[in-house]
Amino acid sequence: MKKRLLVFCSLLAVLVLSACGSSNDDSAEQASEDKVWEAIQDSGKITVGTSGTLYPASYYPEGSDDITGYDVEVIKEIAKRLDLEVEFKTSDFNNMLASVQNGRVDLAANDIGVTDERKGKFAYSEPYKYSYTTMIVRKDDLSGINSLEDLKGKKAGGEATTGYSEIAEELGAEVVAYGNTTNDVYLRDVDNGRTDLIINDYYLQSLALQAFSDFNITIHPDFKFDETANAAIMPKEATELKKQVDKVLSEMREDGTLTKLSEEFFGGADVSKQPDEDIPTVDEVLEQQQEEEK
């Protein structure tokens, strides 16, 4: 009887210790998940990575030291509603993501596309911009591109590691990588023949064409593909920060703030809503072209 009682007590102790261990582990995990948000609350400030060179998402108006743009103003409004100060740190895209991972910034906002690959490394806010992908080429000859297969051997301007550069590489183009460079540099290089094309967001490219109408460039009339969603990006473990940001974004969508900001920076267009038309994927465009060639 004593032996049975001893065994029972031992098992009970193991269960209690296991339960305590589980509780402690959960608490530790929760604490770890809350570190980013706790640090923000302690400092009263949120630090944001952005480029400052991507019109109209994140840029400095000529003659001004004050950063603005659609993404920038969305983040400013989020910070305001969370009663936080906001500090922007500018860098190229690659360093921006590294800064999120190493804790130099709390989140990044710079027309950042939502991709499955990044979802494995980061947390995303709810999207606040929707668009699709287009291609800038020379106006007089479309840079010799009549089908997506013609991209083989062409030079595509872009930042290394972006989804648009990956598309260009997958289609056989050589990516000419730039650092944190303003739009006019990319566009001028297509105009003068240093590069042949730029694959990027439709709305950004449309406004770029308006801003530099003297360049011999246009959006290719035959290609639109890959519907996109853009959002702020933050550390994977920043669950409370994501929760707070998403809550404010939902309020901004409902009260019309996102629409108002979008129309201000995108020439009256509401990029906070998904496109009405069906946009094919780049693979579907390729398949259709191959069928037409048979």
PDB file of C-alpha atoms in Angstrom:
ATOM      1  CA  MET A   1       0.000   0.000   0.000  1.00  0.00           C
ATOM      2  CA  LYS A   2       2.813   2.378   0.916  1.00  0.00           C
ATOM      3  CA  LYS A   3       4.560   1.510  -2.338  1.00  0.00           C
ATOM      4  CA  ARG A   4       1.420   2.278  -4.342  1.00  0.00           C
ATOM      5  CA  LEU A   5       0.964   5.535  -2.464  1.00  0.00           C
ATOM      6  CA  LEU A   6       4.573   6.494  -3.167  1.00  0.00           C
ATOM      7  CA  VAL A   7       4.132   5.811  -6.887  1.00  0.00           C
ATOM      8  CA  PHE A   8       0.891   7.779  -6.948  1.00  0.00           C
ATOM      9  CA  CYS A   9       2.506  10.745  -5.195  1.00  0.00           C
ATOM     10  CA  SER A  10       5.461  10.618  -7.566  1.00  0.00           C
ATOM     11  CA  LEU A  11       3.141  10.655 -10.572  1.00  0.00           C
ATOM     12  CA  LEU A  12       1.168  13.496  -9.043  1.00  0.00           C
ATOM     13  CA  ALA A  13       4.367  15.472  -8.509  1.00  0.00           C
ATOM     14  CA  VAL A  14       5.395  14.920 -12.111  1.00  0.00           C
ATOM     15  CA  LEU A  15       1.999  16.121 -13.320  1.00  0.00           C
ATOM     16  CA  VAL A  16       2.124  19.188 -11.105  1.00  0.00           C
ATOM     17  CA  LEU A  17       5.662  20.017 -12.202  1.00  0.00           C
ATOM     18  CA  SER A  18       4.700  19.443 -15.826  1.00  0.00           C
ATOM     19  CA  ALA A  19       1.710  21.714 -15.444  1.00  0.00           C
ATOM     20  CA  CYS A  20       3.869  24.361 -13.790  1.00  0.00           C
ATOM     21  CA  GLY A  21       6.464  23.966 -16.505  1.00  0.00           C
ATOM     22  CA  SER A  22       3.823  24.352 -19.181  1.00  0.00           C
ATOM     23  CA  SER A  23       2.434  27.457 -17.501  1.00  0.00           C
ATOM     24  CA  ASN A  24       5.890  28.964 -17.146  1.00  0.00           C
ATOM     25  CA  ASP A  25       6.725  28.149 -20.750  1.00  0.00           C
ATOM     26  CA  ASP A  26       3.490  29.780 -21.922  1.00  0.00           C
ATOM     27  CA  SER A  27       4.181  32.851 -19.819  1.00  0.00           C
ATOM     28  CA  ALA A  28       7.726  33.088 -21.105  1.00  0.00           C
ATOM     29  CA  GLU A  29       6.521  32.718 -24.672  1.00  0.00           C
ATOM     30  CA  GLN A  30       3.872  35.386 -24.132  1.00  0.00           C
ATOM     31  CA  ALA A  31       6.453  37.710 -22.622  1.00  0.00           C
ATOM     32  CA  SER A  32       8.723  37.124 -25.584  1.00  0.00           C
ATOM     33  CA  GLU A  33       5.880  37.861 -27.993  1.00  0.00           C
ATOM     34  CA  ASP A  34       5.111  41.121 -26.218  1.00  0.00           C
ATOM     35  CA  LYS A  35       8.661  42.476 -26.058  1.00  0.00           C
ATOM     36  CA  VAL A  36       8.387  44.655 -29.154  1.00  0.00           C
ATOM     37  CA  TRP A  37       5.106  46.212 -28.081  1.00  0.00           C
ATOM     38  CA  GLU A  38       6.275  46.591 -24.477  1.00  0.00           C
ATOM     39  CA  ALA A  39       9.395  48.440 -25.628  1.00  0.00           C
ATOM     40  CA  ILE A  40       7.262  50.739 -27.785  1.00  0.00           C
ATOM     41  CA  GLN A  41       4.965  51.491 -24.873  1.00  0.00           C
ATOM     42  CA  ASP A  42       7.894  52.126 -22.545  1.00  0.00           C
ATOM     43  CA  SER A  43       9.488  54.598 -24.958  1.00  0.00           C
ATOM     44  CA  GLY A  44       6.241  56.109 -26.212  1.00  0.00           C
ATOM     45  CA  LYS A  45       7.661  55.936 -29.733  1.00  0.00           C
ATOM     46  CA  ILE A  46       7.461  53.626 -32.728  1.00  0.00           C
ATOM     47  CA  THR A  47      10.459  53.438 -35.072  1.00  0.00           C
ATOM     48  CA  VAL A  48       9.713  52.822 -38.746  1.00  0.00           C
ATOM     49  CA  GLY A  49      11.941  51.788 -41.644  1.00  0.00           C
ATOM     50  CA  THR A  50      11.187  53.338 -45.035  1.00  0.00           C
ATOM     51  CA  SER A  51      13.065  54.518 -48.126  1.00  0.00           C
ATOM     52  CA  GLY A  52      12.204  58.194 -48.487  1.00  0.00           C
ATOM     53  CA  THR A  53      12.812  57.790 -52.226  1.00  0.00           C
ATOM     54  CA  LEU A  54       9.726  55.936 -53.469  1.00  0.00           C
ATOM     55  CA  TYR A  55       7.141  58.404 -54.777  1.00  0.00           C
ATOM     56  CA  PRO A  56       4.304  58.510 -53.760  1.00  0.00           C
ATOM     57  CA  ALA A  57       4.677  55.900 -51.013  1.00  0.00           C
ATOM     58  CA  SER A  58       7.606  57.418 -49.113  1.00  0.00           C
ATOM     59  CA  TYR A  59       9.482  60.532 -50.244  1.00  0.00           C
ATOM     60  CA  TYR A  60      10.758  64.005 -49.411  1.00  0.00           C
ATOM     61  CA  PRO A  61       9.026  66.780 -51.382  1.00  0.00           C
ATOM     62  CA  GLU A  62      11.452  69.006 -53.233  1.00  0.00           C
ATOM     63  CA  GLY A  63      12.989  71.532 -50.857  1.00  0.00           C
ATOM     64  CA  SER A  64      11.556  69.846 -47.755  1.00  0.00           C
ATOM     65  CA  ASP A  65      13.139  67.846 -44.946  1.00  0.00           C
ATOM     66  CA  ASP A  66       9.783  66.399 -43.891  1.00  0.00           C
ATOM     67  CA  ILE A  67       9.096  62.900 -45.151  1.00  0.00           C
ATOM     68  CA  THR A  68       5.634  62.132 -46.507  1.00  0.00           C
ATOM     69  CA  GLY A  69       3.821  59.751 -48.855  1.00  0.00           C
ATOM     70  CA  TYR A  70       0.913  57.327 -48.638  1.00  0.00           C
ATOM     71  CA  ASP A  71       2.667  54.709 -46.492  1.00  0.00           C
ATOM     72  CA  VAL A  72       4.275  57.392 -44.343  1.00  0.00           C
ATOM     73  CA  GLU A  73       0.996  59.182 -43.642  1.00  0.00           C
ATOM     74  CA  VAL A  74      -0.793  55.883 -42.926  1.00  0.00           C
ATOM     75  CA  ILE A  75       1.852  55.091 -40.299  1.00  0.00           C
ATOM     76  CA  LYS A  76       1.723  58.619 -38.868  1.00  0.00           C
ATOM     77  CA  GLU A  77      -2.028  58.255 -38.391  1.00  0.00           C
ATOM     78  CA  ILE A  78      -1.631  54.825 -36.780  1.00  0.00           C
ATOM     79  CA  ALA A  79       0.933  56.243 -34.357  1.00  0.00           C
ATOM     80  CA  LYS A  80      -1.316  59.206 -33.568  1.00  0.00           C
ATOM     81  CA  ARG A  81      -4.266  56.966 -32.741  1.00  0.00           C
ATOM     82  CA  LEU A  82      -2.046  54.761 -30.556  1.00  0.00           C
ATOM     83  CA  ASP A  83      -0.783  57.913 -28.786  1.00  0.00           C
ATOM     84  CA  LEU A  84       2.777  57.297 -29.949  1.00  0.00           C
ATOM     85  CA  GLU A  85       5.495  59.417 -31.466  1.00  0.00           C
ATOM     86  CA  VAL A  86       6.928  58.108 -34.732  1.00  0.00           C
ATOM     87  CA  GLU A  87      10.505  58.153 -36.008  1.00  0.00           C
ATOM     88  CA  PHE A  88      11.373  57.233 -39.600  1.00  0.00           C
ATOM     89  CA  LYS A  89      14.729  55.715 -40.507  1.00  0.00           C
ATOM     90  CA  THR A  90      15.539  55.628 -44.219  1.00  0.00           C
ATOM     91  CA  SER A  91      17.470  52.896 -46.029  1.00  0.00           C
ATOM     92  CA  ASP A  92      17.305  50.721 -49.113  1.00  0.00           C
ATOM     93  CA  PHE A  93      14.842  47.831 -49.153  1.00  0.00           C
ATOM     94  CA  ASN A  94      17.286  45.088 -48.222  1.00  0.00           C
ATOM     95  CA  ASN A  95      18.603  46.969 -45.180  1.00  0.00           C
ATOM     96  CA  MET A  96      15.041  47.886 -44.267  1.00  0.00           C
ATOM     97  CA  LEU A  97      14.077  44.240 -43.816  1.00  0.00           C
ATOM     98  CA  ALA A  98      17.321  43.504 -41.982  1.00  0.00           C
ATOM     99  CA  SER A  99      16.543  46.381 -39.612  1.00  0.00           C
ATOM    100  CA  VAL A 100      13.178  44.817 -38.779  1.00  0.00           C
ATOM    101  CA  GLN A 101      14.867  41.501 -38.041  1.00  0.00           C
ATOM    102  CA  ASN A 102      17.643  42.934 -35.880  1.00  0.00           C
ATOM    103  CA  GLY A 103      15.364  45.281 -33.953  1.00  0.00           C
ATOM    104  CA  ARG A 104      16.743  48.555 -35.285  1.00  0.00           C
ATOM    105  CA  VAL A 105      13.198  49.468 -36.315  1.00  0.00           C
ATOM    106  CA  ASP A 106       9.859  48.223 -34.990  1.00  0.00           C
ATOM    107  CA  LEU A 107       8.270  47.888 -38.418  1.00  0.00           C
ATOM    108  CA  ALA A 108       8.804  48.889 -42.039  1.00  0.00           C
ATOM    109  CA  ALA A 109       6.389  50.573 -44.454  1.00  0.00           C
ATOM    110  CA  ASN A 110       7.412  51.201 -48.054  1.00  0.00           C
ATOM    111  CA  ASP A 111       4.865  49.777 -50.505  1.00  0.00           C
ATOM    112  CA  ILE A 112       5.943  46.329 -49.294  1.00  0.00           C
ATOM    113  CA  GLY A 113       4.256  43.441 -51.059  1.00  0.00           C
ATOM    114  CA  VAL A 114       2.770  40.556 -49.105  1.00  0.00           C
ATOM    115  CA  THR A 115       4.509  37.327 -50.172  1.00  0.00           C
ATOM    116  CA  ASP A 116       4.427  33.763 -48.847  1.00  0.00           C
ATOM    117  CA  GLU A 117       8.216  33.744 -48.531  1.00  0.00           C
ATOM    118  CA  ARG A 118       8.267  36.818 -46.276  1.00  0.00           C
ATOM    119  CA  LYS A 119       5.346  35.495 -44.239  1.00  0.00           C
ATOM    120  CA  GLY A 120       7.706  32.786 -43.029  1.00  0.00           C
ATOM    121  CA  LYS A 121      10.089  35.396 -41.605  1.00  0.00           C
ATOM    122  CA  PHE A 122       7.909  38.379 -40.702  1.00  0.00           C
ATOM    123  CA  ALA A 123       4.468  39.392 -39.533  1.00  0.00           C
ATOM    124  CA  TYR A 124       2.361  41.612 -41.799  1.00  0.00           C
ATOM    125  CA  SER A 125      -0.290  44.130 -40.907  1.00  0.00           C
ATOM    126  CA  GLU A 126      -3.587  43.918 -42.731  1.00  0.00           C
ATOM    127  CA  PRO A 127      -3.083  45.274 -46.283  1.00  0.00           C
ATOM    128  CA  TYR A 128      -3.788  48.965 -46.813  1.00  0.00           C
ATOM    129  CA  LYS A 129      -3.019  49.072 -50.541  1.00  0.00           C
ATOM    130  CA  TYR A 130      -4.006  46.820 -53.451  1.00  0.00           C
ATOM    131  CA  SER A 131      -2.708  46.948 -56.993  1.00  0.00           C
ATOM    132  CA  TYR A 132      -1.148  44.803 -59.718  1.00  0.00           C
ATOM    133  CA  THR A 133       2.100  44.553 -61.635  1.00  0.00           C
ATOM    134  CA  THR A 134       2.997  46.388 -64.840  1.00  0.00           C
ATOM    135  CA  MET A 135       6.114  47.122 -66.865  1.00  0.00           C
ATOM    136  CA  ILE A 136       7.689  50.409 -67.961  1.00  0.00           C
ATOM    137  CA  VAL A 137       9.448  50.251 -71.350  1.00  0.00           C
ATOM    138  CA  ARG A 138      10.614  52.728 -73.981  1.00  0.00           C
ATOM    139  CA  LYS A 139       7.705  54.368 -75.743  1.00  0.00           C
ATOM    140  CA  ASP A 140       9.019  54.305 -79.312  1.00  0.00           C
ATOM    141  CA  ASP A 141       9.758  50.566 -79.583  1.00  0.00           C
ATOM    142  CA  LEU A 142       8.412  49.023 -76.329  1.00  0.00           C
ATOM    143  CA  SER A 143      12.062  48.094 -75.693  1.00  0.00           C
ATOM    144  CA  GLY A 144      11.681  45.288 -78.224  1.00  0.00           C
ATOM    145  CA  ILE A 145       9.315  43.407 -75.899  1.00  0.00           C
ATOM    146  CA  ASN A 146       6.258  41.949 -77.601  1.00  0.00           C
ATOM    147  CA  SER A 147       5.810  38.967 -75.307  1.00  0.00           C
ATOM    148  CA  LEU A 148       7.050  38.050 -71.847  1.00  0.00           C
ATOM    149  CA  GLU A 149       9.468  35.618 -73.462  1.00  0.00           C
ATOM    150  CA  ASP A 150      11.208  38.629 -75.019  1.00  0.00           C
ATOM    151  CA  LEU A 151      12.483  39.574 -71.549  1.00  0.00           C
ATOM    152  CA  LYS A 152      15.246  37.014 -71.924  1.00  0.00           C
ATOM    153  CA  GLY A 153      18.506  38.931 -72.122  1.00  0.00           C
ATOM    154  CA  LYS A 154      16.881  42.313 -71.435  1.00  0.00           C
ATOM    155  CA  LYS A 155      18.075  44.537 -68.591  1.00  0.00           C
ATOM    156  CA  ALA A 156      15.555  45.260 -65.841  1.00  0.00           C
ATOM    157  CA  GLY A 157      16.124  48.061 -63.342  1.00  0.00           C
ATOM    158  CA  GLY A 158      15.241  47.265 -59.760  1.00  0.00           C
ATOM    159  CA  GLU A 159      16.345  46.772 -56.181  1.00  0.00           C
ATOM    160  CA  ALA A 160      17.878  43.430 -55.306  1.00  0.00           C
ATOM    161  CA  THR A 161      15.656  41.019 -53.298  1.00  0.00           C
ATOM    162  CA  THR A 162      12.343  42.681 -54.208  1.00  0.00           C
ATOM    163  CA  GLY A 163       9.523  40.568 -55.599  1.00  0.00           C
ATOM    164  CA  TYR A 164       9.564  42.594 -58.835  1.00  0.00           C
ATOM    165  CA  SER A 165      13.245  41.839 -59.412  1.00  0.00           C
ATOM    166  CA  GLU A 166      12.538  38.164 -58.776  1.00  0.00           C
ATOM    167  CA  ILE A 167       9.831  38.222 -61.475  1.00  0.00           C
ATOM    168  CA  ALA A 168      12.269  39.834 -63.918  1.00  0.00           C
ATOM    169  CA  GLU A 169      14.892  37.171 -63.197  1.00  0.00           C
ATOM    170  CA  GLU A 170      12.362  34.345 -63.537  1.00  0.00           C
ATOM    171  CA  LEU A 171      11.431  35.708 -66.968  1.00  0.00           C
ATOM    172  CA  GLY A 172      15.085  35.674 -68.017  1.00  0.00           C
ATOM    173  CA  ALA A 173      15.980  39.346 -67.649  1.00  0.00           C
ATOM    174  CA  GLU A 174      19.230  40.569 -66.132  1.00  0.00           C
ATOM    175  CA  VAL A 175      18.494  42.715 -63.081  1.00  0.00           C
ATOM    176  CA  VAL A 176      20.486  45.944 -62.888  1.00  0.00           C
ATOM    177  CA  ALA A 177      20.413  46.549 -59.142  1.00  0.00           C
ATOM    178  CA  TYR A 178      20.183  50.010 -57.594  1.00  0.00           C
ATOM    179  CA  GLY A 179      20.511  51.111 -54.002  1.00  0.00           C
ATOM    180  CA  ASN A 180      18.122  53.547 -52.321  1.00  0.00           C
ATOM    181  CA  THR A 181      17.643  55.556 -55.517  1.00  0.00           C
ATOM    182  CA  THR A 182      14.914  58.009 -56.531  1.00  0.00           C
ATOM    183  CA  ASN A 183      12.438  57.212 -59.304  1.00  0.00           C
ATOM    184  CA  ASP A 184      13.969  59.555 -61.871  1.00  0.00           C
ATOM    185  CA  VAL A 185      17.229  57.539 -61.933  1.00  0.00           C
ATOM    186  CA  TYR A 186      15.402  54.294 -62.792  1.00  0.00           C
ATOM    187  CA  LEU A 187      13.251  55.986 -65.412  1.00  0.00           C
ATOM    188  CA  ARG A 188      16.068  57.918 -67.062  1.00  0.00           C
ATOM    189  CA  ASP A 189      18.039  54.695 -67.519  1.00  0.00           C
ATOM    190  CA  VAL A 190      15.175  53.130 -69.465  1.00  0.00           C
ATOM    191  CA  ASP A 191      14.888  56.326 -71.492  1.00  0.00           C
ATOM    192  CA  ASN A 192      18.610  56.385 -72.401  1.00  0.00           C
ATOM    193  CA  GLY A 193      18.878  52.636 -72.995  1.00  0.00           C
ATOM    194  CA  ARG A 194      21.039  51.691 -70.006  1.00  0.00           C
ATOM    195  CA  THR A 195      18.167  49.399 -69.020  1.00  0.00           C
ATOM    196  CA  ASP A 196      15.169  48.147 -70.986  1.00  0.00           C
ATOM    197  CA  LEU A 197      12.363  47.875 -68.483  1.00  0.00           C
ATOM    198  CA  ILE A 198      11.146  48.302 -64.926  1.00  0.00           C
ATOM    199  CA  ILE A 199       8.672  45.827 -63.442  1.00  0.00           C
ATOM    200  CA  ASN A 200       6.747  47.405 -60.601  1.00  0.00           C
ATOM    201  CA  ASP A 201       3.418  48.494 -59.182  1.00  0.00           C
ATOM    202  CA  TYR A 202       0.823  49.953 -61.576  1.00  0.00           C
ATOM    203  CA  TYR A 203      -0.108  52.990 -59.489  1.00  0.00           C
ATOM    204  CA  LEU A 204       3.491  53.920 -58.720  1.00  0.00           C
ATOM    205  CA  GLN A 205       4.458  53.595 -62.367  1.00  0.00           C
ATOM    206  CA  SER A 206       1.460  55.621 -63.589  1.00  0.00           C
ATOM    207  CA  LEU A 207       2.359  58.540 -61.336  1.00  0.00           C
ATOM    208  CA  ALA A 208       6.040  58.258 -62.290  1.00  0.00           C
ATOM    209  CA  LEU A 209       5.115  58.657 -65.953  1.00  0.00           C
ATOM    210  CA  GLN A 210       3.146  61.792 -65.144  1.00  0.00           C
ATOM    211  CA  ALA A 211       6.049  63.232 -63.157  1.00  0.00           C
ATOM    212  CA  PHE A 212       8.584  62.597 -65.950  1.00  0.00           C
ATOM    213  CA  SER A 213       6.510  63.048 -69.075  1.00  0.00           C
ATOM    214  CA  ASP A 214       9.515  64.229 -71.081  1.00  0.00           C
ATOM    215  CA  PHE A 215      11.127  60.765 -70.921  1.00  0.00           C
ATOM    216  CA  ASN A 216      10.640  58.318 -73.798  1.00  0.00           C
ATOM    217  CA  ILE A 217       8.870  55.768 -71.587  1.00  0.00           C
ATOM    218  CA  THR A 218       5.427  54.218 -71.218  1.00  0.00           C
ATOM    219  CA  ILE A 219       3.636  51.390 -69.439  1.00  0.00           C
ATOM    220  CA  HIS A 220       3.575  48.369 -71.753  1.00  0.00           C
ATOM    221  CA  PRO A 221       0.002  48.182 -73.101  1.00  0.00           C
ATOM    222  CA  ASP A 222      -0.144  44.388 -73.233  1.00  0.00           C
ATOM    223  CA  PHE A 223       0.956  43.349 -69.753  1.00  0.00           C
ATOM    224  CA  LYS A 224      -0.807  43.510 -66.423  1.00  0.00           C
ATOM    225  CA  PHE A 225      -0.488  40.598 -64.036  1.00  0.00           C
ATOM    226  CA  ASP A 226      -0.101  39.434 -60.433  1.00  0.00           C
ATOM    227  CA  GLU A 227      -2.562  41.260 -58.207  1.00  0.00           C
ATOM    228  CA  THR A 228      -0.685  42.621 -55.204  1.00  0.00           C
ATOM    229  CA  ALA A 229      -1.406  43.534 -51.593  1.00  0.00           C
ATOM    230  CA  ASN A 230       0.868  45.866 -49.651  1.00  0.00           C
ATOM    231  CA  ALA A 231       1.216  46.172 -45.897  1.00  0.00           C
ATOM    232  CA  ALA A 232       3.533  47.120 -43.057  1.00  0.00           C
ATOM    233  CA  ILE A 233       5.998  44.446 -42.031  1.00  0.00           C
ATOM    234  CA  MET A 234       7.201  43.684 -38.499  1.00  0.00           C
ATOM    235  CA  PRO A 235       8.989  40.985 -36.481  1.00  0.00           C
ATOM    236  CA  LYS A 236       7.324  37.586 -36.525  1.00  0.00           C
ATOM    237  CA  GLU A 237       6.974  37.575 -32.747  1.00  0.00           C
ATOM    238  CA  ALA A 238       5.384  41.044 -32.548  1.00  0.00           C
ATOM    239  CA  THR A 239       1.854  39.703 -32.148  1.00  0.00           C
ATOM    240  CA  GLU A 240       0.595  42.506 -29.916  1.00  0.00           C
ATOM    241  CA  LEU A 241       2.041  45.193 -32.201  1.00  0.00           C
ATOM    242  CA  LYS A 242       0.297  43.561 -35.161  1.00  0.00           C
ATOM    243  CA  LYS A 243      -2.952  43.409 -33.188  1.00  0.00           C
ATOM    244  CA  GLN A 244      -2.770  47.121 -32.337  1.00  0.00           C
ATOM    245  CA  VAL A 245      -1.831  48.182 -35.881  1.00  0.00           C
ATOM    246  CA  ASP A 246      -4.569  46.037 -37.439  1.00  0.00           C
ATOM    247  CA  LYS A 247      -7.165  47.457 -35.050  1.00  0.00           C
ATOM    248  CA  VAL A 248      -6.318  51.027 -36.078  1.00  0.00           C
ATOM    249  CA  LEU A 249      -6.177  50.134 -39.785  1.00  0.00           C
ATOM    250  CA  SER A 250      -9.673  48.667 -39.497  1.00  0.00           C
ATOM    251  CA  GLU A 251     -10.889  51.923 -37.937  1.00  0.00           C
ATOM    252  CA  MET A 252      -9.181  53.958 -40.662  1.00  0.00           C
ATOM    253  CA  ARG A 253     -10.812  51.844 -43.355  1.00  0.00           C
ATOM    254  CA  GLU A 254     -14.256  52.181 -41.793  1.00  0.00           C
ATOM    255  CA  ASP A 255     -14.073  55.937 -41.185  1.00  0.00           C
ATOM    256  CA  GLY A 256     -12.729  56.686 -44.685  1.00  0.00           C
ATOM    257  CA  THR A 257      -9.233  57.791 -43.654  1.00  0.00           C
ATOM    258  CA  LEU A 258      -7.485  55.244 -45.894  1.00  0.00           C
ATOM    259  CA  THR A 259      -9.575  56.317 -48.873  1.00  0.00           C
ATOM    260  CA  LYS A 260      -8.856  59.985 -48.185  1.00  0.00           C
ATOM    261  CA  LEU A 261      -5.089  59.420 -47.930  1.00  0.00           C
ATOM    262  CA  SER A 262      -5.103  57.239 -51.040  1.00  0.00           C
ATOM    263  CA  GLU A 263      -6.931  59.827 -53.118  1.00  0.00           C
ATOM    264  CA  GLU A 264      -4.493  62.485 -51.909  1.00  0.00           C
ATOM    265  CA  PHE A 265      -1.384  60.598 -53.030  1.00  0.00           C
ATOM    266  CA  PHE A 266      -2.669  58.526 -55.960  1.00  0.00           C
ATOM    267  CA  GLY A 267      -4.418  61.153 -58.062  1.00  0.00           C
ATOM    268  CA  GLY A 268      -7.916  60.421 -56.808  1.00  0.00           C
ATOM    269  CA  ALA A 269      -7.618  56.608 -56.979  1.00  0.00           C
ATOM    270  CA  ASP A 270      -8.638  54.517 -53.977  1.00  0.00           C
ATOM    271  CA  VAL A 271      -5.835  51.966 -53.650  1.00  0.00           C
ATOM    272  CA  SER A 272      -7.180  50.821 -50.285  1.00  0.00           C
ATOM    273  CA  LYS A 273      -9.733  48.706 -52.180  1.00  0.00           C
ATOM    274  CA  GLN A 274      -9.011  45.671 -54.344  1.00  0.00           C
ATOM    275  CA  PRO A 275      -9.209  46.145 -58.154  1.00  0.00           C
ATOM    276  CA  ASP A 276     -12.606  45.404 -59.695  1.00  0.00           C
ATOM    277  CA  GLU A 277     -11.174  43.552 -62.685  1.00  0.00           C
ATOM    278  CA  ASP A 278      -9.703  40.050 -62.647  1.00  0.00           C
ATOM    279  CA  ILE A 279      -5.917  40.242 -62.942  1.00  0.00           C
ATOM    280  CA  PRO A 280      -4.145  37.128 -64.302  1.00  0.00           C
ATOM    281  CA  THR A 281      -0.971  35.757 -62.780  1.00  0.00           C
ATOM    282  CA  VAL A 282       2.289  36.057 -64.701  1.00  0.00           C
ATOM    283  CA  ASP A 283       2.147  32.278 -65.322  1.00  0.00           C
ATOM    284  CA  GLU A 284      -1.331  32.609 -66.825  1.00  0.00           C
ATOM    285  CA  VAL A 285      -0.111  35.381 -69.144  1.00  0.00           C
ATOM    286  CA  LEU A 286       2.798  33.190 -70.244  1.00  0.00           C
ATOM    287  CA  GLU A 287       0.506  30.215 -70.891  1.00  0.00           C
ATOM    288  CA  GLN A 288      -1.869  32.362 -72.937  1.00  0.00           C
ATOM    289  CA  GLN A 289       0.993  33.704 -75.062  1.00  0.00           C
ATOM    290  CA  GLN A 290       2.347  30.211 -75.660  1.00  0.00           C
ATOM    291  CA  GLU A 291      -1.109  29.019 -76.741  1.00  0.00           C
ATOM    292  CA  GLU A 292      -1.430  31.931 -79.176  1.00  0.00           C
ATOM    293  CA  GLU A 293       1.950  31.078 -80.716  1.00  0.00           C
ATOM    294  CA  LYS A 294       0.988  27.492 -81.479  1.00  0.00           C
TER     295      LYS A 294
END
